[in-house]
Each structure stands twice: as C-alpha cells, then as structure tokens.
PDB file of C-alpha atoms (C1' of nucleotides) in Angstrom:
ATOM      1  CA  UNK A 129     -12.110  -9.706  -8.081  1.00 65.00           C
ATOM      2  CA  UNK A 130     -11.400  -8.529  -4.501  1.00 75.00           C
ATOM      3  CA  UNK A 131     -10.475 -11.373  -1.849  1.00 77.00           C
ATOM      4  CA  UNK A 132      -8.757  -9.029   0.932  1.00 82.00           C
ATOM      5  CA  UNK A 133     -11.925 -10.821   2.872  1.00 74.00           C
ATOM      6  CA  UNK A 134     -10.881 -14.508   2.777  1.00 81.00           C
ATOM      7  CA  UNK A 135      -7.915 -13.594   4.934  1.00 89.00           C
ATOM      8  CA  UNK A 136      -8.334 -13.665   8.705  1.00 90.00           C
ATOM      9  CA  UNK A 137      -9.181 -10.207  10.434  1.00 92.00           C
ATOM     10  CA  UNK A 138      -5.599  -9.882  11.904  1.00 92.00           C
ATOM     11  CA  UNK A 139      -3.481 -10.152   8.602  1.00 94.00           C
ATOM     12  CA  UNK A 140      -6.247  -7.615   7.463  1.00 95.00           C
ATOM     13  CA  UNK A 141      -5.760  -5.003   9.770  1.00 95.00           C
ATOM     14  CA  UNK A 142      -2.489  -5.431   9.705  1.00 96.00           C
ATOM     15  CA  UNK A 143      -2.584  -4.394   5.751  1.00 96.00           C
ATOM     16  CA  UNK A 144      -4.378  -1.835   6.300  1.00 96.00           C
ATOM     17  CA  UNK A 145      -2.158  -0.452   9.426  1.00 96.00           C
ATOM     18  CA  UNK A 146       1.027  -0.923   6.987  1.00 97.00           C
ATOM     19  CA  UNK A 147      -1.218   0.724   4.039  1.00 96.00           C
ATOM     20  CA  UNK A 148      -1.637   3.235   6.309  1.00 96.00           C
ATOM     21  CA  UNK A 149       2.309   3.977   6.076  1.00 97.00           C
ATOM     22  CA  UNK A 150       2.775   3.012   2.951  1.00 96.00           C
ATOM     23  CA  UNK A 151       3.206   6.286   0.822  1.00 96.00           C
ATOM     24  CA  UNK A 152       5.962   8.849   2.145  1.00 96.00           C
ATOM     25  CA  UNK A 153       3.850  11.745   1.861  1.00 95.00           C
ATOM     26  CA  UNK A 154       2.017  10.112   5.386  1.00 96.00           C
ATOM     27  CA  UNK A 155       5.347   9.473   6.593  1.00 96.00           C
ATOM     28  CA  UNK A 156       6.775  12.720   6.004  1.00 95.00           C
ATOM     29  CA  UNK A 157       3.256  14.335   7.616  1.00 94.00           C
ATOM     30  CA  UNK A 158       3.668  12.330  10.600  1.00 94.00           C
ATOM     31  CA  UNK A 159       7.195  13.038  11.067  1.00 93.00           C
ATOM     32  CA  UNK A 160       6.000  16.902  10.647  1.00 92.00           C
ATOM     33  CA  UNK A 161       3.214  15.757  13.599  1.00 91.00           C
ATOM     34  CA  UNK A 162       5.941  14.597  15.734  1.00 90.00           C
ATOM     35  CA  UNK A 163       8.255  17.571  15.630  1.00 87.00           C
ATOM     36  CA  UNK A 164       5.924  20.395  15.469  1.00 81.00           C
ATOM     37  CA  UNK A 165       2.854  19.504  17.906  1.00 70.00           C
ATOM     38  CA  UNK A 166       0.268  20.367  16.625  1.00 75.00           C
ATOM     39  CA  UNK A 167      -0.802  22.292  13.290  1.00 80.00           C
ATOM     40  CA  UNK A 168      -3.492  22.652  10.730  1.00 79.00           C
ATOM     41  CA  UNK A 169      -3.672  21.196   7.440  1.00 78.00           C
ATOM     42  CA  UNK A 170      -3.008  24.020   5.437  1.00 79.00           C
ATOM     43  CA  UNK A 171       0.418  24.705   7.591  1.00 84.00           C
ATOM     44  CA  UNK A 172       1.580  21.413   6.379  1.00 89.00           C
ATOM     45  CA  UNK A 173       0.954  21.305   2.706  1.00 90.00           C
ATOM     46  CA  UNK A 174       2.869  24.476   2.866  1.00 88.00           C
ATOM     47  CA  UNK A 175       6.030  21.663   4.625  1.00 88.00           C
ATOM     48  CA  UNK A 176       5.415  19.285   1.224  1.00 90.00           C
ATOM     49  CA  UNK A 177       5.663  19.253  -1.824  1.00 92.00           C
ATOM     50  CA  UNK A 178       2.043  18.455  -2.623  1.00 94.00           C
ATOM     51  CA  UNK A 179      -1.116  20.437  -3.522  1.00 93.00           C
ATOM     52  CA  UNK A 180      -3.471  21.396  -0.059  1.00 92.00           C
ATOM     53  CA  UNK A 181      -6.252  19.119  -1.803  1.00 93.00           C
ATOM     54  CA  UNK A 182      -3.763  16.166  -1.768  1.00 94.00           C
ATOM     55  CA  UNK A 183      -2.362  16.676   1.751  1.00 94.00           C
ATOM     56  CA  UNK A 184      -6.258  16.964   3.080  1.00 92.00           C
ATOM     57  CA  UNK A 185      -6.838  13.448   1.456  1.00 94.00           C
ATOM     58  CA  UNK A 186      -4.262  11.889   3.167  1.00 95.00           C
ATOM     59  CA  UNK A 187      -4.467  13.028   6.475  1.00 94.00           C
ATOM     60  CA  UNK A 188      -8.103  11.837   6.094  1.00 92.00           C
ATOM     61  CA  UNK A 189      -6.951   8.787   5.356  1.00 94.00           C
ATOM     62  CA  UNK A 190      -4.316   8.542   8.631  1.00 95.00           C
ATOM     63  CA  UNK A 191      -7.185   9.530   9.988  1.00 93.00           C
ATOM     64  CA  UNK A 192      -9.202   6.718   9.027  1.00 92.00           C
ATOM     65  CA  UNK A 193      -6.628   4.726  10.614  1.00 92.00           C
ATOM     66  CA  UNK A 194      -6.144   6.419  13.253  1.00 92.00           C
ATOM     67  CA  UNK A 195      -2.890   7.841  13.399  1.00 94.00           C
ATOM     68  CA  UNK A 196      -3.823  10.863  13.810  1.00 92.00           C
ATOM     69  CA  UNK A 197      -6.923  13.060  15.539  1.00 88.00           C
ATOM     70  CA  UNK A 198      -7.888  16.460  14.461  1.00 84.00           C
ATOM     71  CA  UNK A 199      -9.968  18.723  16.633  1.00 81.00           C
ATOM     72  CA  UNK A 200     -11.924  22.046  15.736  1.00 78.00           C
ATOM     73  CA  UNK A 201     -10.799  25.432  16.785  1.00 73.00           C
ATOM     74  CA  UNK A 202     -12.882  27.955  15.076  1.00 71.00           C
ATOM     75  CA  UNK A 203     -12.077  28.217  11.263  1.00 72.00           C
ATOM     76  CA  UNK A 204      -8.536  26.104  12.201  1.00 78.00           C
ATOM     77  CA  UNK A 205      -8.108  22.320  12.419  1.00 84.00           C
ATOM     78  CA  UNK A 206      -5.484  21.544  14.990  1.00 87.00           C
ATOM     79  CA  UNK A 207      -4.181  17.589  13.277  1.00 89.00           C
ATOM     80  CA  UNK A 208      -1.678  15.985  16.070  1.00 89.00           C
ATOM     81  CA  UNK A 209      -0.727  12.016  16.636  1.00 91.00           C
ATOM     82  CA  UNK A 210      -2.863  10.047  18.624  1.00 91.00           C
ATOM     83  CA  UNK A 211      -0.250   8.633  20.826  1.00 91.00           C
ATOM     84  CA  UNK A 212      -2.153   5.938  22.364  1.00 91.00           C
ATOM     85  CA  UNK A 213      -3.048   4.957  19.281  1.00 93.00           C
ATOM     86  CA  UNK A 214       0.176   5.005  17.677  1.00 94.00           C
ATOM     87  CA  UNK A 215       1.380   3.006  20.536  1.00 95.00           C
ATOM     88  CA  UNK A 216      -1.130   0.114  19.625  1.00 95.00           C
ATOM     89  CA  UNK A 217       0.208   0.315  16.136  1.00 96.00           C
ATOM     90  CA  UNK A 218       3.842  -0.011  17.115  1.00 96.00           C
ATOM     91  CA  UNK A 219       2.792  -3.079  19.127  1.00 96.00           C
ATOM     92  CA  UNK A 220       0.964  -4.866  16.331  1.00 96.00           C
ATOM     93  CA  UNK A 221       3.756  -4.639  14.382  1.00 97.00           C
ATOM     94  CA  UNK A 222       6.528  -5.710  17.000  1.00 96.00           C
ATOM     95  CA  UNK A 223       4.193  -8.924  17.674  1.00 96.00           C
ATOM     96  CA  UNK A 224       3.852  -9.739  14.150  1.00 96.00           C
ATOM     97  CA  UNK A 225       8.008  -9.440  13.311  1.00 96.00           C
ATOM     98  CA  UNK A 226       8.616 -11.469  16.880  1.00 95.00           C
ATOM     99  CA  UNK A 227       6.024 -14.236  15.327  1.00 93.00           C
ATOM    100  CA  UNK A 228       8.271 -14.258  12.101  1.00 92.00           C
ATOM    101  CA  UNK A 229      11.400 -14.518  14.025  1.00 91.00           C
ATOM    102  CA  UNK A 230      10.594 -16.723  16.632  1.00 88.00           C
ATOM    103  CA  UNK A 231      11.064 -19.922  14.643  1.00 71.00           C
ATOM    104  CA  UNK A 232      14.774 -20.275  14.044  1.00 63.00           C
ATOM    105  CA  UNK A 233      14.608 -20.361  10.214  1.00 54.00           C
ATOM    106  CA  UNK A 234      16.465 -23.117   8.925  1.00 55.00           C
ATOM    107  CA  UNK A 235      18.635 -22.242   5.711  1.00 53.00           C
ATOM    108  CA  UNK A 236      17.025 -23.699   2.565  1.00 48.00           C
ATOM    109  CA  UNK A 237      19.744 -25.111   0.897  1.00 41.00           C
ATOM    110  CA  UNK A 238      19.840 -28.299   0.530  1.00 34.00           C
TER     111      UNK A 238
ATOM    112  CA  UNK B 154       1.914  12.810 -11.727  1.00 68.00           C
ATOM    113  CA  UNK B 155       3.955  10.567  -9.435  1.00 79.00           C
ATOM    114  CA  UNK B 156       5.481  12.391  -6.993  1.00 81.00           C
ATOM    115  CA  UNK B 157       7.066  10.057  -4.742  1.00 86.00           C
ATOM    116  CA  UNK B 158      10.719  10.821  -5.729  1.00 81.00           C
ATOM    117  CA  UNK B 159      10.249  14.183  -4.089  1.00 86.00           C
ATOM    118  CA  UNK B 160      10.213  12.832  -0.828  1.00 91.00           C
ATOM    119  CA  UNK B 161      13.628  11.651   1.005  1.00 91.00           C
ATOM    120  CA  UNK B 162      15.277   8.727   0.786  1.00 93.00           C
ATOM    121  CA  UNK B 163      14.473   7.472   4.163  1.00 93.00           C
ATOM    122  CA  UNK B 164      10.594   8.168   4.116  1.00 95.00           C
ATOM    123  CA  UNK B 165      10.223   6.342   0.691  1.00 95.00           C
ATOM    124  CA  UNK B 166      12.128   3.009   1.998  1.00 95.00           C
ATOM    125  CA  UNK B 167      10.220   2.954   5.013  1.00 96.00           C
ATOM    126  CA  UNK B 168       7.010   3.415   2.972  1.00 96.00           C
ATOM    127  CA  UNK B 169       8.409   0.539   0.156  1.00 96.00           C
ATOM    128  CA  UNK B 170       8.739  -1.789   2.986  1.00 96.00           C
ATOM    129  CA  UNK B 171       5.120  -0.574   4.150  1.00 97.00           C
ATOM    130  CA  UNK B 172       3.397  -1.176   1.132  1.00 96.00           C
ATOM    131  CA  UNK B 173       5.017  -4.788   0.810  1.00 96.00           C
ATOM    132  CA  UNK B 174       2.997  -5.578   3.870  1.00 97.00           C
ATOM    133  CA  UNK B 175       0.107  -3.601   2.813  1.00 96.00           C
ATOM    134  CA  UNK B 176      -1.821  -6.749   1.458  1.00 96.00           C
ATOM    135  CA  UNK B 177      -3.610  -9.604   3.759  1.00 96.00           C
ATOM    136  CA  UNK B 178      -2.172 -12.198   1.344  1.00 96.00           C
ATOM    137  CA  UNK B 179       1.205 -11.483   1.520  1.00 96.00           C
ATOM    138  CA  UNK B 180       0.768 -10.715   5.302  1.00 96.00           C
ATOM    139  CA  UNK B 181      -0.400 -14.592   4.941  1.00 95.00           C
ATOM    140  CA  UNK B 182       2.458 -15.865   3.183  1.00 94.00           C
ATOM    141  CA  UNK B 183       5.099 -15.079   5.431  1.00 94.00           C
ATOM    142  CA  UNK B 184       2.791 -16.113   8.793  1.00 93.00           C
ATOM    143  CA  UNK B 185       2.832 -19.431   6.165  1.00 93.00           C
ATOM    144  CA  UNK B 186       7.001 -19.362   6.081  1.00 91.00           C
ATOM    145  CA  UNK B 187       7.476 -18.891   9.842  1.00 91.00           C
ATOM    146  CA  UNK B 188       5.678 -21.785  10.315  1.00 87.00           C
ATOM    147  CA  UNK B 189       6.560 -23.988   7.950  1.00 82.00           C
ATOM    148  CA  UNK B 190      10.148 -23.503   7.605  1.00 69.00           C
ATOM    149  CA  UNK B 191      10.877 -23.620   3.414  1.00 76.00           C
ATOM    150  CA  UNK B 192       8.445 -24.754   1.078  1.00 79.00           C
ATOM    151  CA  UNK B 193       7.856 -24.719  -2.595  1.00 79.00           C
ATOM    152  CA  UNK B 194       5.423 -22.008  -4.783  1.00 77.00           C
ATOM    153  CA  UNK B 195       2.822 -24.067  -5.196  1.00 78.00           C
ATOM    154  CA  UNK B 196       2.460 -24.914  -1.343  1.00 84.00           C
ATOM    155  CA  UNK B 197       1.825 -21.871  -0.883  1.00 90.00           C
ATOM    156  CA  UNK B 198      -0.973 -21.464  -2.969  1.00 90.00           C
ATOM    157  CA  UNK B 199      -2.326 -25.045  -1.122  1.00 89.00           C
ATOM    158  CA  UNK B 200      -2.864 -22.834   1.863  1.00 89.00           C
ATOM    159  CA  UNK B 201      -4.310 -19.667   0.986  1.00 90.00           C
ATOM    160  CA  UNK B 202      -7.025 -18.946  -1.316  1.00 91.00           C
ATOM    161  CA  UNK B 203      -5.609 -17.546  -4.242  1.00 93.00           C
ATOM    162  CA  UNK B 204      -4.261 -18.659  -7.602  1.00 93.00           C
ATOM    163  CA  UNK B 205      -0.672 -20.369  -8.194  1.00 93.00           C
ATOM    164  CA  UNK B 206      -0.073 -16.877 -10.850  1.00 93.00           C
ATOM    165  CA  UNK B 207      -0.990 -14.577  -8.399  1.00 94.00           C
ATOM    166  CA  UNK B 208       0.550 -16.227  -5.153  1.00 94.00           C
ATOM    167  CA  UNK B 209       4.137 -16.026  -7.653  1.00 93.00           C
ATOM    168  CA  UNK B 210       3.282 -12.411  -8.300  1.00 94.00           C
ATOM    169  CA  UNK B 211       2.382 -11.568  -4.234  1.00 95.00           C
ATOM    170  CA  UNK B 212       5.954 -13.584  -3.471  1.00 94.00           C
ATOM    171  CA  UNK B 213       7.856 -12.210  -6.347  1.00 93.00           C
ATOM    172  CA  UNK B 214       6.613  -8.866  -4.070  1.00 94.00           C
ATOM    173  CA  UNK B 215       7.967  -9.530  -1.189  1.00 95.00           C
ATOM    174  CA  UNK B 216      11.571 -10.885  -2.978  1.00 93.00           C
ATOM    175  CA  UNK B 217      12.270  -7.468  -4.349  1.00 92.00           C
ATOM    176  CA  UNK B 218      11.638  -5.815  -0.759  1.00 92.00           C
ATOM    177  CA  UNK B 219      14.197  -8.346   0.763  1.00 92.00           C
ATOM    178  CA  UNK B 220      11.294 -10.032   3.058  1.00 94.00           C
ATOM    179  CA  UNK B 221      12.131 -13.449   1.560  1.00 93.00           C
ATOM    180  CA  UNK B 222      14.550 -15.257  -0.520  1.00 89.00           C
ATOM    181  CA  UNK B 223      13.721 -17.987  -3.229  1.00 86.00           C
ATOM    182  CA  UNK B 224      16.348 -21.106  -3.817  1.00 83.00           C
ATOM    183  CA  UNK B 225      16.115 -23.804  -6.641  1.00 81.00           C
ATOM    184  CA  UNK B 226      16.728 -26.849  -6.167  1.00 76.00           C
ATOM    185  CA  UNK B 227      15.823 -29.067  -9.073  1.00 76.00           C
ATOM    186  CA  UNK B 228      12.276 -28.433 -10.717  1.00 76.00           C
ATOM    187  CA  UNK B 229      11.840 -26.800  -6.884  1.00 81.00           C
ATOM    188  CA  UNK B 230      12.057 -23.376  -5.232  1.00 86.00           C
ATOM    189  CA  UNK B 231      12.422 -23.402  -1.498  1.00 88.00           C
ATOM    190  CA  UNK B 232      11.253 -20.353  -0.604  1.00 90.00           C
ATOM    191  CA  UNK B 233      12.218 -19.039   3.030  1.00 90.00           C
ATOM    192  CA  UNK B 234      12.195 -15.969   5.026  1.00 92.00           C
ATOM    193  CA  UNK B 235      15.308 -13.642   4.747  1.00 91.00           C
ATOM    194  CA  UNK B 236      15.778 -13.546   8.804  1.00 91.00           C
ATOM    195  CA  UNK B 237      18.704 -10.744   8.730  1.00 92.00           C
ATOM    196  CA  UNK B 238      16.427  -8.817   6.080  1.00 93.00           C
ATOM    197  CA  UNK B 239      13.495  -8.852   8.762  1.00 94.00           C
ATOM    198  CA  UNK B 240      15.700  -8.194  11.877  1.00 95.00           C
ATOM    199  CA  UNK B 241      16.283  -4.673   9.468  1.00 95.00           C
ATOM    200  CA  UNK B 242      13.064  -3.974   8.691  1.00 96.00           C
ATOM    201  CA  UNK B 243      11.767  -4.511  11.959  1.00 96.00           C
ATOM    202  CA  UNK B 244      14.243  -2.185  13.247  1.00 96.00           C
ATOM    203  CA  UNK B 245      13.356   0.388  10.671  1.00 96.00           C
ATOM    204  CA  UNK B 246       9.605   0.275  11.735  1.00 97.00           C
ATOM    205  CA  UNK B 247      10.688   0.522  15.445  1.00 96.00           C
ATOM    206  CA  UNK B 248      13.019   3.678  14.987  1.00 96.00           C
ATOM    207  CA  UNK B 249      10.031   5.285  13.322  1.00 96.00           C
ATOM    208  CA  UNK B 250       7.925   4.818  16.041  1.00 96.00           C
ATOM    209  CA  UNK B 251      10.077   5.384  18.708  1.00 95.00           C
ATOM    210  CA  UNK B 252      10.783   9.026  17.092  1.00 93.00           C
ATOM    211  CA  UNK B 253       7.180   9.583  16.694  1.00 92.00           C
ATOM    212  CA  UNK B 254       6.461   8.608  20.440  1.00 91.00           C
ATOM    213  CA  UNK B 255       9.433  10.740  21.284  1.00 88.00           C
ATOM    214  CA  UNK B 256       8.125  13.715  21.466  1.00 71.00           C
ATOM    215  CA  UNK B 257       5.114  13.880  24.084  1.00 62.00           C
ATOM    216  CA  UNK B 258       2.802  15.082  21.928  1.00 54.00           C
ATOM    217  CA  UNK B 259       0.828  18.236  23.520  1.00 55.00           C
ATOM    218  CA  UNK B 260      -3.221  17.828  23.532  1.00 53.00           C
ATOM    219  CA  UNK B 261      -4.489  19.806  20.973  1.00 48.00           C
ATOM    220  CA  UNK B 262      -7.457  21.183  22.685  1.00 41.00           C
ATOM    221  CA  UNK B 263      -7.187  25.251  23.338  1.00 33.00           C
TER     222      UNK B 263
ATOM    223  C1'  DT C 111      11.686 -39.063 -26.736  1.00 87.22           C
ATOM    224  C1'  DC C 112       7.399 -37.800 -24.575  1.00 87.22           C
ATOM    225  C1'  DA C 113       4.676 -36.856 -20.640  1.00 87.22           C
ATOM    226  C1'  DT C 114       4.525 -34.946 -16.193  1.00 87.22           C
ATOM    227  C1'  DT C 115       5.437 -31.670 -12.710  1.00 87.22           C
ATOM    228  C1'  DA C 116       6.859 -27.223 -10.878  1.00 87.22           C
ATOM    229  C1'  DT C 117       7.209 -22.848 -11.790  1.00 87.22           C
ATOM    230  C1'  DG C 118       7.745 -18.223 -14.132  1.00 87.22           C
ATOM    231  C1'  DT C 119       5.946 -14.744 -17.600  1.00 87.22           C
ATOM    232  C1'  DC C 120       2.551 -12.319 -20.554  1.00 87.22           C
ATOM    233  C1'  DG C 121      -1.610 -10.203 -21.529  1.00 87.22           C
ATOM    234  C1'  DT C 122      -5.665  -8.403 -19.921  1.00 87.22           C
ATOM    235  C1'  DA C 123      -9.715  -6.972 -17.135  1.00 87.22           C
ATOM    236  C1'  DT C 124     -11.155  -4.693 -13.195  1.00 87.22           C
ATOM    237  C1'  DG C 125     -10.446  -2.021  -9.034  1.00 87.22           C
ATOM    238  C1'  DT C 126      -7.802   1.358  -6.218  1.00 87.22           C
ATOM    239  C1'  DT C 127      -4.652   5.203  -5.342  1.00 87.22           C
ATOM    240  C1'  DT C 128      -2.673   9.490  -6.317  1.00 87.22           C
ATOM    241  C1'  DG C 129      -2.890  14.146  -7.504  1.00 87.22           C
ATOM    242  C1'  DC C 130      -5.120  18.272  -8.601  1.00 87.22           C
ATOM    243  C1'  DG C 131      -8.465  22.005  -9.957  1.00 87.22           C
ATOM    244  C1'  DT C 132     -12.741  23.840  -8.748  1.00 87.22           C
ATOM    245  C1'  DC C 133     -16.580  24.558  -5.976  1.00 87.22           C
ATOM    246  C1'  DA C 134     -18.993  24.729  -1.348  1.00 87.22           C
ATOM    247  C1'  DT C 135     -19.126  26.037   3.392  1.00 87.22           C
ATOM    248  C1'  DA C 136     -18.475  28.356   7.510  1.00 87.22           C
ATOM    249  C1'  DA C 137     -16.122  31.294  10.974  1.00 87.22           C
ATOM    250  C1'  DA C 138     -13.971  35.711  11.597  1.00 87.22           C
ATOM    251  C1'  DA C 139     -12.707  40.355  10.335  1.00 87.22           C
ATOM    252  C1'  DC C 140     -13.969  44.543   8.383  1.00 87.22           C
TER     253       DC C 140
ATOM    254  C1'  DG D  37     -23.473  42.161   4.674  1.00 87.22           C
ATOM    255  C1'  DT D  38     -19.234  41.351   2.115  1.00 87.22           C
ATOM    256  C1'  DT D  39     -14.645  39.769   2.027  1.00 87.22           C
ATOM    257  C1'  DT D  40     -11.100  36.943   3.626  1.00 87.22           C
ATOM    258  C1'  DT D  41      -9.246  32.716   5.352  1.00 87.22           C
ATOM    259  C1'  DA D  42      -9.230  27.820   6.298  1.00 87.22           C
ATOM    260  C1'  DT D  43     -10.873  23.842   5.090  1.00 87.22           C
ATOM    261  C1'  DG D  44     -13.657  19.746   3.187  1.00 87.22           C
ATOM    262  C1'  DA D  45     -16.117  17.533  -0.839  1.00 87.22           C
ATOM    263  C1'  DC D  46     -16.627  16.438  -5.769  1.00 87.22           C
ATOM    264  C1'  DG D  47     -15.088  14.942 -10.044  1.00 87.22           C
ATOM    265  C1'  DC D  48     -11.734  13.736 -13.194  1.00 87.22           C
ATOM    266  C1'  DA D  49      -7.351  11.730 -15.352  1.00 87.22           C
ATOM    267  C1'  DA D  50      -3.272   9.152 -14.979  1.00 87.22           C
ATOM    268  C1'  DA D  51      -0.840   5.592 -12.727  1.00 87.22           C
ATOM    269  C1'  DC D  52      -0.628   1.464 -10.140  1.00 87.22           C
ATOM    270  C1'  DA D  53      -2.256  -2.929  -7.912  1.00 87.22           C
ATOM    271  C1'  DT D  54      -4.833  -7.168  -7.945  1.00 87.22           C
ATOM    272  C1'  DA D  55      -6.279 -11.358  -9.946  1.00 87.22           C
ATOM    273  C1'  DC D  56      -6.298 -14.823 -13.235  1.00 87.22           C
ATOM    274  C1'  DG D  57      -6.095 -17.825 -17.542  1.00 87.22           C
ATOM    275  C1'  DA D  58      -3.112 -19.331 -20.922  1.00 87.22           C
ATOM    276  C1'  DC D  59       1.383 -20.088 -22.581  1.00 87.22           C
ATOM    277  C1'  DA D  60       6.538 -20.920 -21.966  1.00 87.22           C
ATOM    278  C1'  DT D  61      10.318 -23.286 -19.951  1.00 87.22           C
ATOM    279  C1'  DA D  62      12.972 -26.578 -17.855  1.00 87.22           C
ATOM    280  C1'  DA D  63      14.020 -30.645 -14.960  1.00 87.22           C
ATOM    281  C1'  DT D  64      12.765 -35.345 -13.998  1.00 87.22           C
ATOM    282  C1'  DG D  65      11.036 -39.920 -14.996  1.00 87.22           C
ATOM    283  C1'  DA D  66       8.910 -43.502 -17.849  1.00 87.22           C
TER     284       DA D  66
END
DNA sequence: TCATTATGTCGTATGTTTGCGTCATAAAAC
DNA sequence: GTTTTATGACGCAAACATACGACATAATGA
C-alpha cells in the first residue's frame, strides 16, 4: 500500500525535505537554533511546549534530514543548524518553485 | 494529544504549506501542471501511477493549501496552478530560510 | 430516456506520525 | 561507589495519512 517509490528520486527527496518542515514544533526548534547558537536538547524542550521525549524525537528526525548536527560535549549535546546544509535545502526548493513558475500559466477559463 | 495549536500562527502555516508538499505524488502533480498548462482529473491520473480516487484526494490537498485552483467547465475540471498563491508560498519558504541563514551560526565544537 | 463520460464522496484497511511515560546509560560531582 | 544530570531508546495509545473500490451525481450525446 506504499508507492512513495514509483515517483522519481527528486520529487522524493523533495517530500521528504518539506516533511522535514512540516510540523511547527521543527520549525519553532529551528527558529530556537537560529537565534540562540547552539544548545542542548533538554534547553529546548524547556523553549516548547512539548515533553523532552517528544522534542528528542524530532530533532532526531531534523537530524535525519539533516538540518541540523549535534556534537558530544561530555554529558551535553550541543544541536546547532548545519548551514551548508540548510543552504542546499533552500536551493532545492527555490529551483523547484522557479520550475513551477517558469511557464506563464495560462488562465483556465474557457 | 494534538498539540499543534500551541505553536504560533506563523510556524503552523509555514508547516501546513510544508506538509502539502510532503508527498512525491503531489510533488508530481504540480511538476504535471507546469508543464501542461490546465488539464482535467483524470489526466492526471494518466500520468502518474496512482488511482483516479486517490489522485482527487492528493489534488483536493493541494486546493485547500491554495497550491492550485480547480474550474468546471461542462462535465470537465481544468485544473491549474494558482501562480499568485505560489509566488506567496515561495516567498514564505524563502523568508524562513533567509532568517535561519541569518545568523552565522557559531561551530559547536568546544 | 438511457448510456456514457468525468468526476466527487464514502467507507474501510493499512501504515505512519505524534506524544508521552518509563527505563537504560553514561559522564561528572560528591 | 552512589547520586545527580543529561540524554537516548523502547513501547504504547491516539490521531492522521495513504490508497483504493464502489457508489453517487451530473452533463452530454445517441
């Protein structure tokens, strides 16, 4: 009952990029990202309104995606963007809304 | 147990219009209107591999979010992307990046 | 009128996401 | 060594998404 994989690997990735974005608890923890550096992932449940348990799953599944990287200090995790990455991700979707707007619509009334 | 409201406004649009992209197929289906100018239901599900029901259902998606707009004409619906609609939500997607870029994120590393 | 064509809607099965409590682990502090 | 602190992993329940067949509707044409 799944068929994600009889679409082409670019409107796949795509998905999974938007996906990614798609629930505003992510947003909201990589708007935190952006404004505070870095921090560790109990600092940020304590931002939303969400258990620690539920913030940890999603940042592991930005992470997935690879919005964000988190790196090991002692007993800490230090999450922060991965701007290069995030950069690719902007760009994927810029190309994709230039492709829809390139053609010069016509208006469908008849 | 749905918690979404608790986030603001602008994080839940941004992650509605997310999530309408968050599937190859309807991914497909607007790559299918760029092309193609307007076409009818039922062309659509001619091109990609999924039933008529649940090509309606994926476009009946992407209505609500504003991606596309549906006209009858006759037995017909001409189907068509909502250019203005997209110039938005690309927009939208830009801003968010652009603030997340913003800041030049310091490397985490101690 | 009756059949055909184009399309939406309903019900339903299966799969995925969300959200959380509880437990496990591992470094650091005492 | 025991406690504290920070975190991930596991397991469950509720909600939501995906996919489709079958039926409903409504315009057109014979």
């Amino acid at each position: 009952m799944i068929k994600t994989e009889l679409f082409n690997q670019q409107d796949q990735e795509l998905a999974l990029m938007a996906k990614a974005l798609s629930h505003p608890a992510r947003i909201a923890i990589l708007d935190f990202l952006a404004q505070s550096s870095c921090c560790i992932s109990g600092d940020i449940s304590n931002e939303i309104p969400l258990s620690r348990t539920t913030v940890s799953q999603h940042l592991t599944e930005l992470k997935k995606m690879g919005f964000i990287q988190g790196t090991v200090e002692g007993v800490k995790i230090n999450y922060c963007l991965d701007n290069e990455k995030l950069k690719e991700i902007k760009l994927a979707f810029e190309k994709f809304f230039e492709k829809l707007l390139s053609n010069p619509n016509p208006i469908c009334e008849v």
